[in-house]
């Protein structure tokens, strides 16, 4: 069985500061890893994904994440936070099969001016 | 290219009633997955349909059922509604191609059970 743990239900940063959202996963097979963002009253939008190959993955809106197998982690970072980044972020894992995602509980990112 | 659409946007039902939620998949996608997102939680997988057949199910009781139609649109039916069924229901479509695991989510249907 797969599982995802997101450390911190809420993360607060100032505008311009580094964003770091943590995600650890458990999987018995090589995982496919995803970060999604959810704005209020909206569905999920894919930020980035890791399948195979390069372990540093770049996504939309300046976000990136690094797959570290030894640490079973896939933390999301952004060098400089913007007010528009305020949203809920979900880390998800999938196996090598087709598409079923297991999500973490989410981290709400709060950005203050 | 039309994205994933869901209807209705919001719905209020009474405990014990039945509800049907609808999803139109993105053009060219043959797989639809349904997720339940309770307040303050991450989405939980309900089931997936591929070419009109159920292709995987999460830990949900049989009163959660679904259909996929020849045009790959889908319905989620919930019978005997309970208060805990109150949630955002998300539909996601995908192409089911080798190595292509990206799912495209709709805006969701907010179900409130009173």
XYZ file of C-alpha atoms in Angstrom:
227
model
C 0.000 0.000 0.000
C 1.134 3.519 -0.712
C 0.897 6.498 1.587
C 1.908 10.149 1.662
C 2.752 12.294 4.655
C 2.832 16.066 4.386
C 4.496 17.713 7.348
C 2.678 20.829 8.480
C -0.971 21.465 7.730
C -0.182 25.186 7.461
C 2.993 26.979 6.350
C 3.322 30.755 6.589
C 5.911 32.761 4.661
C 6.463 36.390 3.796
C 6.288 37.558 0.209
C 9.731 37.051 -1.357
C 10.771 34.353 1.092
C 11.673 30.769 0.276
C 8.791 28.305 0.119
C 9.435 24.753 1.348
C 6.599 22.249 1.564
C 7.529 18.801 2.793
C 6.338 15.460 1.459
C 7.401 11.948 2.404
C 6.005 8.868 0.741
C 5.812 5.149 1.264
C 5.679 2.811 -1.694
C 6.623 -0.818 -2.322
C 7.343 -0.089 -5.981
C 9.214 2.734 -7.696
C 6.860 5.650 -7.220
C 5.529 8.284 -9.534
C 5.203 11.506 -7.545
C 3.085 14.597 -8.071
C 2.396 17.986 -6.580
C -1.013 19.555 -7.130
C -2.302 23.007 -6.128
C -5.881 23.821 -5.209
C -7.201 27.361 -5.083
C -10.393 28.060 -3.093
C -13.496 26.512 -4.634
C -11.522 25.022 -7.506
C -10.282 21.612 -8.594
C -6.689 20.435 -8.593
C -4.028 21.758 -10.943
C -0.839 19.810 -11.605
C 2.301 21.728 -10.609
C 4.886 19.092 -11.477
C 5.507 15.365 -11.611
C 8.356 12.893 -11.274
C 8.208 9.651 -13.229
C 11.741 8.566 -14.162
C 15.012 10.214 -15.042
C 16.239 13.500 -13.601
C 15.435 13.724 -9.914
C 15.094 17.538 -9.897
C 11.808 18.396 -11.517
C 10.737 21.874 -12.555
C 7.098 22.817 -12.725
C 4.848 25.743 -13.397
C 4.910 29.086 -11.577
C 8.573 28.705 -10.557
C 8.092 25.632 -8.374
C 10.453 22.681 -8.337
C 10.813 19.451 -6.393
C 13.571 16.929 -5.859
C 13.030 13.184 -5.638
C 15.297 11.681 -2.957
C 14.905 7.933 -2.894
C 17.138 7.426 0.151
C 14.977 9.831 2.161
C 11.668 8.793 0.513
C 11.001 12.498 0.060
C 9.683 14.808 -2.646
C 9.767 18.302 -1.129
C 8.373 21.259 -3.062
C 10.304 24.533 -3.184
C 10.082 27.983 -4.685
C 12.862 30.552 -4.215
C 10.593 33.571 -3.776
C 6.971 33.456 -2.662
C 4.327 35.569 -4.329
C 0.955 36.519 -2.904
C -0.716 34.527 -5.685
C 0.951 31.336 -4.373
C -1.419 31.273 -1.399
C -3.373 28.041 -1.846
C -3.504 24.445 -0.650
C -0.852 22.078 -1.951
C -1.186 18.322 -2.208
C 1.515 15.734 -2.695
C 0.429 12.472 -4.344
C 1.947 9.123 -5.242
C 1.050 6.607 -7.908
C 2.441 3.202 -8.730
C 3.618 2.119 -12.150
C 0.068 1.181 -13.059
C -2.511 3.467 -14.435
C -3.279 6.673 -12.705
C -4.719 5.932 -9.277
C -3.411 8.651 -6.980
C -2.907 8.493 -3.230
C -2.872 11.989 -1.755
C -1.486 13.501 1.390
C -3.701 15.625 3.638
C -2.460 18.842 2.121
C -0.543 21.908 3.270
C -2.106 25.347 3.248
C 0.425 27.961 2.178
C -0.189 31.433 3.618
C 1.754 34.355 2.141
C 1.888 37.649 3.996
C 2.950 41.001 2.503
C -9.803 21.670 -26.288
C -12.517 21.432 -23.623
C -11.383 20.579 -20.107
C -13.074 18.342 -17.561
C -16.499 19.604 -16.547
C -18.713 18.538 -13.658
C -22.334 19.138 -12.786
C -23.919 20.328 -10.676
C -21.568 22.733 -8.928
C -23.347 22.509 -5.595
C -25.976 20.145 -4.254
C -27.864 19.842 -0.984
C -29.490 16.527 -0.107
C -31.156 14.970 2.909
C -29.827 11.914 4.713
C -31.179 8.728 3.123
C -31.671 10.258 -0.324
C -29.840 9.294 -3.508
C -27.659 11.564 -5.647
C -26.118 11.453 -9.136
C -23.078 13.521 -10.045
C -21.907 13.947 -13.627
C -18.547 14.367 -15.296
C -17.526 15.062 -18.882
C -13.977 13.996 -19.589
C -11.440 15.960 -21.557
C -11.490 15.359 -25.303
C -9.522 12.220 -26.231
C -9.468 10.798 -22.698
C -10.856 7.302 -22.117
C -10.373 6.961 -18.363
C -12.287 8.675 -15.577
C -11.453 8.544 -11.886
C -13.595 9.827 -9.015
C -12.276 11.183 -5.726
C -13.940 12.318 -2.508
C -12.379 15.264 -0.687
C -13.754 15.791 2.796
C -13.220 19.153 4.460
C -9.596 19.581 5.506
C -8.489 16.325 3.892
C -6.779 15.233 0.716
C -8.777 13.591 -2.057
C -9.516 9.886 -1.598
C -9.864 7.542 -4.555
C -13.368 6.130 -5.015
C -13.112 4.237 -8.312
C -11.890 4.432 -11.873
C -13.616 3.629 -15.166
C -11.816 2.632 -18.335
C -13.753 2.006 -21.527
C -17.052 1.697 -19.649
C -15.828 -0.827 -17.089
C -14.809 -0.327 -13.464
C -11.039 -0.616 -13.277
C -10.118 -0.282 -9.629
C -11.950 0.745 -6.491
C -10.927 2.386 -3.248
C -12.234 1.719 0.236
C -15.815 2.863 -0.339
C -19.016 0.892 0.299
C -21.168 -0.508 -2.529
C -23.681 2.319 -2.178
C -21.115 4.307 -4.144
C -21.497 3.207 -7.754
C -20.670 4.570 -11.152
C -21.101 4.403 -14.868
C -19.065 5.372 -17.880
C -20.757 6.004 -21.192
C -19.527 5.357 -24.761
C -18.492 9.008 -25.067
C -16.372 8.445 -21.882
C -18.450 10.761 -19.719
C -19.249 9.353 -16.309
C -21.690 9.375 -13.420
C -21.168 8.824 -9.709
C -24.215 7.573 -7.824
C -24.496 7.514 -4.062
C -27.436 5.774 -2.400
C -28.694 6.099 1.165
C -26.783 9.307 1.791
C -25.116 9.757 5.152
C -23.958 12.970 6.817
C -20.323 11.898 6.308
C -20.864 11.868 2.549
C -20.733 15.668 2.640
C -17.622 16.499 0.618
C -16.213 17.860 -2.616
C -16.401 15.183 -5.306
C -13.708 15.468 -7.940
C -13.621 13.829 -11.320
C -10.367 13.385 -13.218
C -9.789 12.150 -16.750
C -6.706 10.700 -18.407
C -5.617 8.991 -21.602
C -4.198 5.791 -20.120
C -1.145 5.745 -22.312
C 2.039 3.984 -21.203
C 4.101 6.428 -19.192
C 1.393 9.085 -19.262
C -0.044 9.221 -15.779
C -1.288 12.787 -15.750
C -4.847 13.246 -14.615
C -6.841 16.352 -15.392
C -9.253 17.388 -12.675
C -12.601 19.069 -12.939
C -13.741 21.839 -10.577
C -15.714 19.418 -8.422
C -19.245 19.103 -7.077
C -19.812 20.245 -3.501
C -22.331 17.879 -1.866
C -23.913 18.803 1.450
C -25.992 16.181 3.261
C -28.300 17.469 6.002
